[in-house]
XYZ file of N, CA and C in Angstrom:
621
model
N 0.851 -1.192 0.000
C 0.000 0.000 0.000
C 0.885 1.241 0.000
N 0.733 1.989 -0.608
C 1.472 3.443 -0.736
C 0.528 4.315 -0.217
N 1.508 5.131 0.590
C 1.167 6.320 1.564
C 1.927 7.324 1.486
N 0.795 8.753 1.591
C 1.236 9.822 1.235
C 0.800 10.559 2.744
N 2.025 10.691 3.596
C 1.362 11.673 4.511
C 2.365 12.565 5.194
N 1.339 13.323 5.458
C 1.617 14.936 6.009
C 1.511 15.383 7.822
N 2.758 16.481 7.669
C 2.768 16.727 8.951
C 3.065 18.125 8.818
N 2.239 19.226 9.326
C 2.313 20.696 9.367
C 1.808 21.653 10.059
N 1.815 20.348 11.622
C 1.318 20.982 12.535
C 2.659 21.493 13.741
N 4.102 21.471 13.429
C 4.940 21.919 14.037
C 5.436 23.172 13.127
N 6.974 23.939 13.333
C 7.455 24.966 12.583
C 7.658 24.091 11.741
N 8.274 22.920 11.870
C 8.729 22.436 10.975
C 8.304 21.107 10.561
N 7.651 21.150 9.307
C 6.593 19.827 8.835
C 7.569 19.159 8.093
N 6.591 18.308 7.619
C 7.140 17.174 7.052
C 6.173 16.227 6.384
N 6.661 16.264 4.812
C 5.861 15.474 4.189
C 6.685 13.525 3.842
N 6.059 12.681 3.643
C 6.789 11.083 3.484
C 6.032 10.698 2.750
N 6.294 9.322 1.958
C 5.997 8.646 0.876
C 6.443 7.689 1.789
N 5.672 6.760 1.645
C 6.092 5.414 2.074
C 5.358 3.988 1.325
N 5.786 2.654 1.036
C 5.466 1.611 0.018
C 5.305 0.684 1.135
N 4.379 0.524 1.262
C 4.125 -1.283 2.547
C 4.771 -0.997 3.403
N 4.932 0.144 4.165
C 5.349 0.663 5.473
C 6.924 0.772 5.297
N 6.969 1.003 3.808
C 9.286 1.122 3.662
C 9.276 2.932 3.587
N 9.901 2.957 4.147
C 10.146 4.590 3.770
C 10.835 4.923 2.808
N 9.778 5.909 1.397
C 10.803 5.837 0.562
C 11.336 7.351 0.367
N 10.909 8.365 1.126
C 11.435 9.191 1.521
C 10.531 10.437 2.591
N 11.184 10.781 3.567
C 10.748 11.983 4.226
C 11.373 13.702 3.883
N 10.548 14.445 4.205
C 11.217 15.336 3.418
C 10.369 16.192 4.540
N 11.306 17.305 5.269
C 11.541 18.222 5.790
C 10.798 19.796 5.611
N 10.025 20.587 5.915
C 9.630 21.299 5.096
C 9.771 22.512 5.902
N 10.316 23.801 5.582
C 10.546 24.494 6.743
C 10.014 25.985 6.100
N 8.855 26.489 6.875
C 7.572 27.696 5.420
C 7.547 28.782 6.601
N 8.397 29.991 7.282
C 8.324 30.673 8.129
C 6.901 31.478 7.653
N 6.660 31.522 6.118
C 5.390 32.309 5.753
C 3.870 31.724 5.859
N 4.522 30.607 6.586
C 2.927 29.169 6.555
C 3.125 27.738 5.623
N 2.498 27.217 5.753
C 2.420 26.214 5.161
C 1.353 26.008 3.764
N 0.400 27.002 3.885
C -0.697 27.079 2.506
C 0.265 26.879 1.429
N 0.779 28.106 0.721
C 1.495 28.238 0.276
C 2.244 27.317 -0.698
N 2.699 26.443 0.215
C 4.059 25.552 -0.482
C 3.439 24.324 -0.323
N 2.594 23.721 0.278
C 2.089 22.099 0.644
C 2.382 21.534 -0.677
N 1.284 22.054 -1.435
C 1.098 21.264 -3.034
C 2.398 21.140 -3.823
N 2.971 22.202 -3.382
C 4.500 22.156 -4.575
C 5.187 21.305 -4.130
N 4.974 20.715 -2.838
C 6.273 19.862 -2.470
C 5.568 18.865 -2.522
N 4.127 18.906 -2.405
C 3.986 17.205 -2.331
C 4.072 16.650 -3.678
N 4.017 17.904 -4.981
C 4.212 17.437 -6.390
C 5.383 16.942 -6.194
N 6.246 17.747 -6.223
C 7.974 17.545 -6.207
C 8.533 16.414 -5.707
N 8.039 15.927 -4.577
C 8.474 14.590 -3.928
C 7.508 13.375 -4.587
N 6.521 13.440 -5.414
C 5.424 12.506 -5.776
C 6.664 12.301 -7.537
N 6.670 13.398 -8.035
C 7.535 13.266 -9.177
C 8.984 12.996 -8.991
N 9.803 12.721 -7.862
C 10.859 12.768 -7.560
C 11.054 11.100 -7.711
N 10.097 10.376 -7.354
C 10.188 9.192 -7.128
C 9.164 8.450 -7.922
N 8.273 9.230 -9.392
C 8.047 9.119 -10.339
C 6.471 7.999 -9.961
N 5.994 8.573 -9.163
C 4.688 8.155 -8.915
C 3.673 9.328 -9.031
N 2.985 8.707 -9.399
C 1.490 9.377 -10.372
C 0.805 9.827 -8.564
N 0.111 10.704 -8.580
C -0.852 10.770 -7.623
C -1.670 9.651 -7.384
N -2.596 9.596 -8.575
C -3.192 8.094 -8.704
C -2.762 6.791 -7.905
N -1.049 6.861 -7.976
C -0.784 5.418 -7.436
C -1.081 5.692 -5.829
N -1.690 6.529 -5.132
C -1.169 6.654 -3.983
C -2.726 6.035 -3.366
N -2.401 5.230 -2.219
C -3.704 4.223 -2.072
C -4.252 4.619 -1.062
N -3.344 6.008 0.286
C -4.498 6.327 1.134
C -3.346 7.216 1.480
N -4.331 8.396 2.404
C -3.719 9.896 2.749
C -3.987 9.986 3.932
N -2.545 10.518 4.896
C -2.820 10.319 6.439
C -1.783 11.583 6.754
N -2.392 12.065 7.896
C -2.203 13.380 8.331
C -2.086 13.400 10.037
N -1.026 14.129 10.350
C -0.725 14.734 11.470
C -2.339 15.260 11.841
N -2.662 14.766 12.927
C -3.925 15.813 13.627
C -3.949 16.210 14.677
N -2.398 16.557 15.063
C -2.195 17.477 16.543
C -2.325 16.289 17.518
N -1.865 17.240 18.746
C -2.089 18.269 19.092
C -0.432 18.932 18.185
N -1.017 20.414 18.222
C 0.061 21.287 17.664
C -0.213 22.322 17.324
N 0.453 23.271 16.699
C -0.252 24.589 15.634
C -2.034 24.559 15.314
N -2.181 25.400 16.078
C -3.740 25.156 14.958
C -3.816 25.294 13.964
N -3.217 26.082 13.725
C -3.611 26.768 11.596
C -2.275 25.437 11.305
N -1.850 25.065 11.520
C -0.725 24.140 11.040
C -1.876 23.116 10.959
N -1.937 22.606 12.180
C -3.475 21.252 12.165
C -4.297 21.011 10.952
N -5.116 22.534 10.901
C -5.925 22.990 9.707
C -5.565 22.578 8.432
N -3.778 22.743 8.494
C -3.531 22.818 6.942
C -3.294 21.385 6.431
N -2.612 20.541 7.628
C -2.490 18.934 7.212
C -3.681 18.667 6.606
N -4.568 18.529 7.896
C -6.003 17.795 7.341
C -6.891 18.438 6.444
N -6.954 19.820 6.058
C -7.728 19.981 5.082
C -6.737 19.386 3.784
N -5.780 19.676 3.677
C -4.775 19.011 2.535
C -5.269 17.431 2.218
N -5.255 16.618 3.426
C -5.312 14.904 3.245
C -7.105 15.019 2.755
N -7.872 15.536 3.481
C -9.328 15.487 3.142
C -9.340 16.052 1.660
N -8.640 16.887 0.931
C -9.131 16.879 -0.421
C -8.365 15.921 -1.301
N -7.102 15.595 -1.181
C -7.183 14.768 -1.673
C -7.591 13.789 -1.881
N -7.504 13.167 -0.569
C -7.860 11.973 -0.203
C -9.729 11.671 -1.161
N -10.698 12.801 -1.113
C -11.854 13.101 -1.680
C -11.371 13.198 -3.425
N -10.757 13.486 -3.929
C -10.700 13.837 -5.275
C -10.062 12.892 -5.663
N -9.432 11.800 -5.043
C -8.798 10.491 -5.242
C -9.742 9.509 -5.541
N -10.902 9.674 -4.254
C -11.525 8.297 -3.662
C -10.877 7.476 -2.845
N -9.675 7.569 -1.811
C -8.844 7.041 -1.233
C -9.382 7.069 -0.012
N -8.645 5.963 1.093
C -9.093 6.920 2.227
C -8.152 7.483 2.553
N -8.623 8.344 4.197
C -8.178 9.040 4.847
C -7.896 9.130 6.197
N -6.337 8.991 6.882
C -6.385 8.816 8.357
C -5.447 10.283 9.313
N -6.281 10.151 10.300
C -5.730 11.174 11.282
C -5.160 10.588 12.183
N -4.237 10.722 12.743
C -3.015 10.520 13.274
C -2.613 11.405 14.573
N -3.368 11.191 15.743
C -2.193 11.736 16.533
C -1.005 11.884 16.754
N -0.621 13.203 17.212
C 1.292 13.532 16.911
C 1.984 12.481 17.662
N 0.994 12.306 19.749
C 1.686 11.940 20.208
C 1.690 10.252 19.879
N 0.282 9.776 18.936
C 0.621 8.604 18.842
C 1.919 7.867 18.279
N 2.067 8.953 17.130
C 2.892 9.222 15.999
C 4.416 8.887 16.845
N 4.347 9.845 17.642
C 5.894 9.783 18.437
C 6.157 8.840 19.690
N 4.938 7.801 19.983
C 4.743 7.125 20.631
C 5.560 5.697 19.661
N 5.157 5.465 18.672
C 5.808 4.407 17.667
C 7.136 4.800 17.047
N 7.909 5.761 17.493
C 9.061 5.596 17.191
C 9.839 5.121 18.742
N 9.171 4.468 20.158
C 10.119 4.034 21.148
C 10.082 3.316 20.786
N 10.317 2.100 21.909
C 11.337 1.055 21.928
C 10.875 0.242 23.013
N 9.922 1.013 24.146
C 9.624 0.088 25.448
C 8.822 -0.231 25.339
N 8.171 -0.774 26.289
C 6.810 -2.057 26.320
C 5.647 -0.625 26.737
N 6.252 0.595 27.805
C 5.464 1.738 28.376
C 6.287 3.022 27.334
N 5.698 3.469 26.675
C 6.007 4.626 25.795
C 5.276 6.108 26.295
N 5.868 7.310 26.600
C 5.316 8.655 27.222
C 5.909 9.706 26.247
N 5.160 9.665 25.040
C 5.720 11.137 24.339
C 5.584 12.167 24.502
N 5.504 13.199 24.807
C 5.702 14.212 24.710
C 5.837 15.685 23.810
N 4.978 16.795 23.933
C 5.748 18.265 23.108
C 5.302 18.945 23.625
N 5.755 19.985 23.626
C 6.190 21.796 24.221
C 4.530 22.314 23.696
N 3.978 22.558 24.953
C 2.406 23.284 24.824
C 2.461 24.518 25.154
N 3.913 24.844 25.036
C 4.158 26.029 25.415
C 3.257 26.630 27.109
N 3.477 27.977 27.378
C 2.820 28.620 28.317
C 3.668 27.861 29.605
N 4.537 26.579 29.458
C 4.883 26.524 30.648
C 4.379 25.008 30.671
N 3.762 24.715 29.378
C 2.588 23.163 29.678
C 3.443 22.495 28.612
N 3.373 20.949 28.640
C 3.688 19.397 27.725
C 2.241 19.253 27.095
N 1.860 18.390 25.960
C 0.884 17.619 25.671
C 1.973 16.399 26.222
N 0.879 15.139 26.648
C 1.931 13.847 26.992
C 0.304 12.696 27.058
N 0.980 11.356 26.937
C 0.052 10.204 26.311
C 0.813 8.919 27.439
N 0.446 8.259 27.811
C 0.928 7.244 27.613
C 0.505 5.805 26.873
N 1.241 4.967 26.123
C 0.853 4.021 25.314
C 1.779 3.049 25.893
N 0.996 1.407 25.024
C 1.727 0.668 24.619
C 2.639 0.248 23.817
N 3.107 -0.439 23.560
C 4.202 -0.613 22.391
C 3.367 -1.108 21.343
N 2.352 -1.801 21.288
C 0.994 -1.969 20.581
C 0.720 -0.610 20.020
N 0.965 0.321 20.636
C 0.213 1.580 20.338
C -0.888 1.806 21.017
N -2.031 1.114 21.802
C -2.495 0.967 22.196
C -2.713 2.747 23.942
N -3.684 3.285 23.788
C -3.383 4.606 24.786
C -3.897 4.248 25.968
N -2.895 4.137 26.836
C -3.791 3.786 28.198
C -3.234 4.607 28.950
N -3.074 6.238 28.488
C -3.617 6.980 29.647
C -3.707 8.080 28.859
N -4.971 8.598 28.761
C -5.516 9.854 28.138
C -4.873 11.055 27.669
N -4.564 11.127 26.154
C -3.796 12.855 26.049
C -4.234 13.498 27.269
N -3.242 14.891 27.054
C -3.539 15.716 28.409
C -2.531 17.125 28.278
N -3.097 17.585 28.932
C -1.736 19.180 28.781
C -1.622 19.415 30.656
N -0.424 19.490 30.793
C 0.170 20.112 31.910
C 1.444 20.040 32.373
N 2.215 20.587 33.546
C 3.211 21.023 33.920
C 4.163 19.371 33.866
N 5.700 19.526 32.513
C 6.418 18.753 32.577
C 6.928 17.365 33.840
N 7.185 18.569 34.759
C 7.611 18.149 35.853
C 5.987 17.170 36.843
N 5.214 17.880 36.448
C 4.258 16.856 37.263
C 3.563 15.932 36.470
N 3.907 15.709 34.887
C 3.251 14.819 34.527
C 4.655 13.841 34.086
N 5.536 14.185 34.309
C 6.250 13.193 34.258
C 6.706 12.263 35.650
N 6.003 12.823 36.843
C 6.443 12.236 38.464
C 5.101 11.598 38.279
N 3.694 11.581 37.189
C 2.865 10.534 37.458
C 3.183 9.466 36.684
N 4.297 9.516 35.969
C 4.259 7.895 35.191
C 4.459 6.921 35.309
N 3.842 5.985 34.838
C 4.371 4.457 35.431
C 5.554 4.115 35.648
N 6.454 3.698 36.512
C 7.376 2.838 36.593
C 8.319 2.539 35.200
N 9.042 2.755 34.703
C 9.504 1.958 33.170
C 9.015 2.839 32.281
N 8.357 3.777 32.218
C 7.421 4.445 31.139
C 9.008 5.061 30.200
N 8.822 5.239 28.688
C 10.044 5.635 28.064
C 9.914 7.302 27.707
N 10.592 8.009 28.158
C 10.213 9.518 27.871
C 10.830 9.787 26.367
N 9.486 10.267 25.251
C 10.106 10.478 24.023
C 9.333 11.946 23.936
N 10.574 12.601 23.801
C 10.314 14.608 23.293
C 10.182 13.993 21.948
N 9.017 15.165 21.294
C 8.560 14.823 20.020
C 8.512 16.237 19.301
N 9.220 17.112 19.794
C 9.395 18.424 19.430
C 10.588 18.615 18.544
N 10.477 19.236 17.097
C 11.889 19.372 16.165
C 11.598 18.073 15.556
N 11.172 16.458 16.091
C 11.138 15.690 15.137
C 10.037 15.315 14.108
N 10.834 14.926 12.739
C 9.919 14.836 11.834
C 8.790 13.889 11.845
N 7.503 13.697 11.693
C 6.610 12.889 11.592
C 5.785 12.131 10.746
N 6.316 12.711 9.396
C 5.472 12.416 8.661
C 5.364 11.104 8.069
N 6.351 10.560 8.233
C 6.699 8.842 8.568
C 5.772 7.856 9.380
N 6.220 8.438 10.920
C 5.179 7.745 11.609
C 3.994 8.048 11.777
N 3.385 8.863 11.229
C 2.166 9.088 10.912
C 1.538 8.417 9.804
N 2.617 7.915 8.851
C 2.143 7.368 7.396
C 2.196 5.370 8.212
N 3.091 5.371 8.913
C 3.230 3.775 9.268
C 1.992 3.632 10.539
N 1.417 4.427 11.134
C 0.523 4.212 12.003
C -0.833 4.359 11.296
N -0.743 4.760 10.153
C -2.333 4.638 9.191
C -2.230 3.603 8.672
N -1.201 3.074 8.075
C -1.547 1.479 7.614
C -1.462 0.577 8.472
N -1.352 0.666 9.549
C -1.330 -0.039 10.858
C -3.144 -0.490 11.030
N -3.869 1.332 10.867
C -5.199 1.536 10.622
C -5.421 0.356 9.589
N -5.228 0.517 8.355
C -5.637 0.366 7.190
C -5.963 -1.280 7.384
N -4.520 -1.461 7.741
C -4.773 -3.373 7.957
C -5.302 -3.960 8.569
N -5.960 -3.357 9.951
C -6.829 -3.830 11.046
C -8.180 -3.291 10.138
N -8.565 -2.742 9.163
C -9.615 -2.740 8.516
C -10.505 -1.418 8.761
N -10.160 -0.617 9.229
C -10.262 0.973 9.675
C -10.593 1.550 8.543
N -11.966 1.821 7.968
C -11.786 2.750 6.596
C -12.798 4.298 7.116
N -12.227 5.547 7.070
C -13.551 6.551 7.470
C -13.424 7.585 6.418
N -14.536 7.990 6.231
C -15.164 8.906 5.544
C -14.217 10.178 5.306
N -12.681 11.040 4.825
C -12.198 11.839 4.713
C -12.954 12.951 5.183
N -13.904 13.294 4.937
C -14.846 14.513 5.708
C -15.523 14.389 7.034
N -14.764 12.834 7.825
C -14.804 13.236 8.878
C -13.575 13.017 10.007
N -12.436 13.367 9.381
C -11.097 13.304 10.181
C -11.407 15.071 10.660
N -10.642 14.698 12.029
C -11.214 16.107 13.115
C -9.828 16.105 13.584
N -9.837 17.748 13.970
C -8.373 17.794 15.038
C -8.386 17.417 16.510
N -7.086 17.059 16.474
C -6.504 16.873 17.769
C -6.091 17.642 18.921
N -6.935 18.746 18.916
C -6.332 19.669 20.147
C -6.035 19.504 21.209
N -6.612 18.775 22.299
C -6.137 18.283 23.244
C -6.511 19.589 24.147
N -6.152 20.785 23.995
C -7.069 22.239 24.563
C -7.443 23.170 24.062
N -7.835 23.993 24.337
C -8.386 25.447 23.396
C -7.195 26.038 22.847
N -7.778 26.962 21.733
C -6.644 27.202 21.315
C -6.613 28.844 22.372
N -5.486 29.630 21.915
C -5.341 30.864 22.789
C -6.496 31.753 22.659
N -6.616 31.371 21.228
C -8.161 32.762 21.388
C -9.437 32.721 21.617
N -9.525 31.097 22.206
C -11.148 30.878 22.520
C -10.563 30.732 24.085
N -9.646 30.789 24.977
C -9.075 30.809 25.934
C -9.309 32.305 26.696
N -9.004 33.308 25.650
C -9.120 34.629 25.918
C -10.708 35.112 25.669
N -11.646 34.406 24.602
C -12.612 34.914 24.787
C -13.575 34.589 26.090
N -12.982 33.263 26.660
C -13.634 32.952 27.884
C -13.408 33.308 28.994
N -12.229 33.625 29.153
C -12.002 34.415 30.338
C -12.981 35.461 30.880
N -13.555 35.599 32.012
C -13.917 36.600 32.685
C -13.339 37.861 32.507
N -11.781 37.942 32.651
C -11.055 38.942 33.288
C -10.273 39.974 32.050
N -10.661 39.217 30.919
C -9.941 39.788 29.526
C -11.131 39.685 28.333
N -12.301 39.137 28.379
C -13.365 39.083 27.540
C -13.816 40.448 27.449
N -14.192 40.964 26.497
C -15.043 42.356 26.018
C -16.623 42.169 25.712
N -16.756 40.938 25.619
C -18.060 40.711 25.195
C -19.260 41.321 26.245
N -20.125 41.475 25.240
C -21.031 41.738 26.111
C -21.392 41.431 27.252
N -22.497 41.252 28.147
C -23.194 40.676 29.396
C -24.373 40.268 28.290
């Protein structure tokens, strides 16, 4: 199965091609002006680089945070049209699942920078399997709740668009097929500006 997927919910994304879970290349993408912009040119460029038709590509899987919002936005609206103008399907991918399948232990705890002072963090199996609920809060205290053995993987700066493409056919083969128009983001919390409109103490809104 060939996989085309995307990651452009950090500064720095990352698009992969991958053939029956081989990596046949990741590619780095670094857009200080956004990611709109440049998505399509590179995913041409790397689709013609390695001389595959769009057509050949058998399903489209996308970073779905937590991360950037407008980054979030841009993966998955990207995988949802194609994935729709293909007829392919389409998978969403948590980051931290994503960075959960590149450890090594039986207890996996990934991790990234939620900024403000906060981690997003997961814990999984080596299955992949989540047995303890995304979450956002203070490094230091969500790393003194982890299990025993748990493997600490920072998932910040690294590229994903790999394990995001090997954890959809993971999907694909357990028989997982959904509707491209209904892959949703991964926020894990509000973003800053529905944060600020709720506040009491900084809201303008009316009474």
């Amino acid at each position: 199965m060939r996989i085309l997927a995307i990651d452009t919910t950090s500064a720095a994304g990352s698009i992969a091609l991958l053939d029956d879970g081989a990596l046949i290349e990741q590619r780095v993408i670094v857009a200080p002006e956004g990611f709109s912009p440049v998505i399509f040119g590179e995913i041409e460029a790397l689709l013609a680089r390695h001389n595959w038709p769009l057509q050949s590509v058998d399903g489209f899987a996308s970073a779905a945070g937590p991360g950037s919002f407008t980054g979030v936005r841009v993966s998955l609206t990207t995988v949802k049209g194609l994935a729709e103008a293909m007829g392919r399907p389409a998978f969403g991918v948590s980051n931290l699942e994503a960075g959960a399948s590149l450890g090594s232990a039986p207890l996996r705890a990934p991790w990234l920078d939620a900024r403000r002072g906060e981690v997003y963090g997961a814990v999984y199996s080596d299955n992949l399997d989540l047995l303890r609920p995304e979450s956002v809060g203070k490094l230091d205290e969500w790393t003194a709740s982890l299990p025993a053995g748990a493997e600490l993987i920072p998932c910040d700066g690294v590229p994903l668009a790999a394990a995001v493409g090997r954890c959809a056919l993971r999907r694909f083969l357990a028989g997982e097929r959904r509707d491209p128009a209904s892959l949703d983001a991964n926020y894990v919390r509000r973003s800053d500006a529905e944060l600020f409109w709720n506040d009491p103490a900084t809201s303008s809104r009316p009474a």
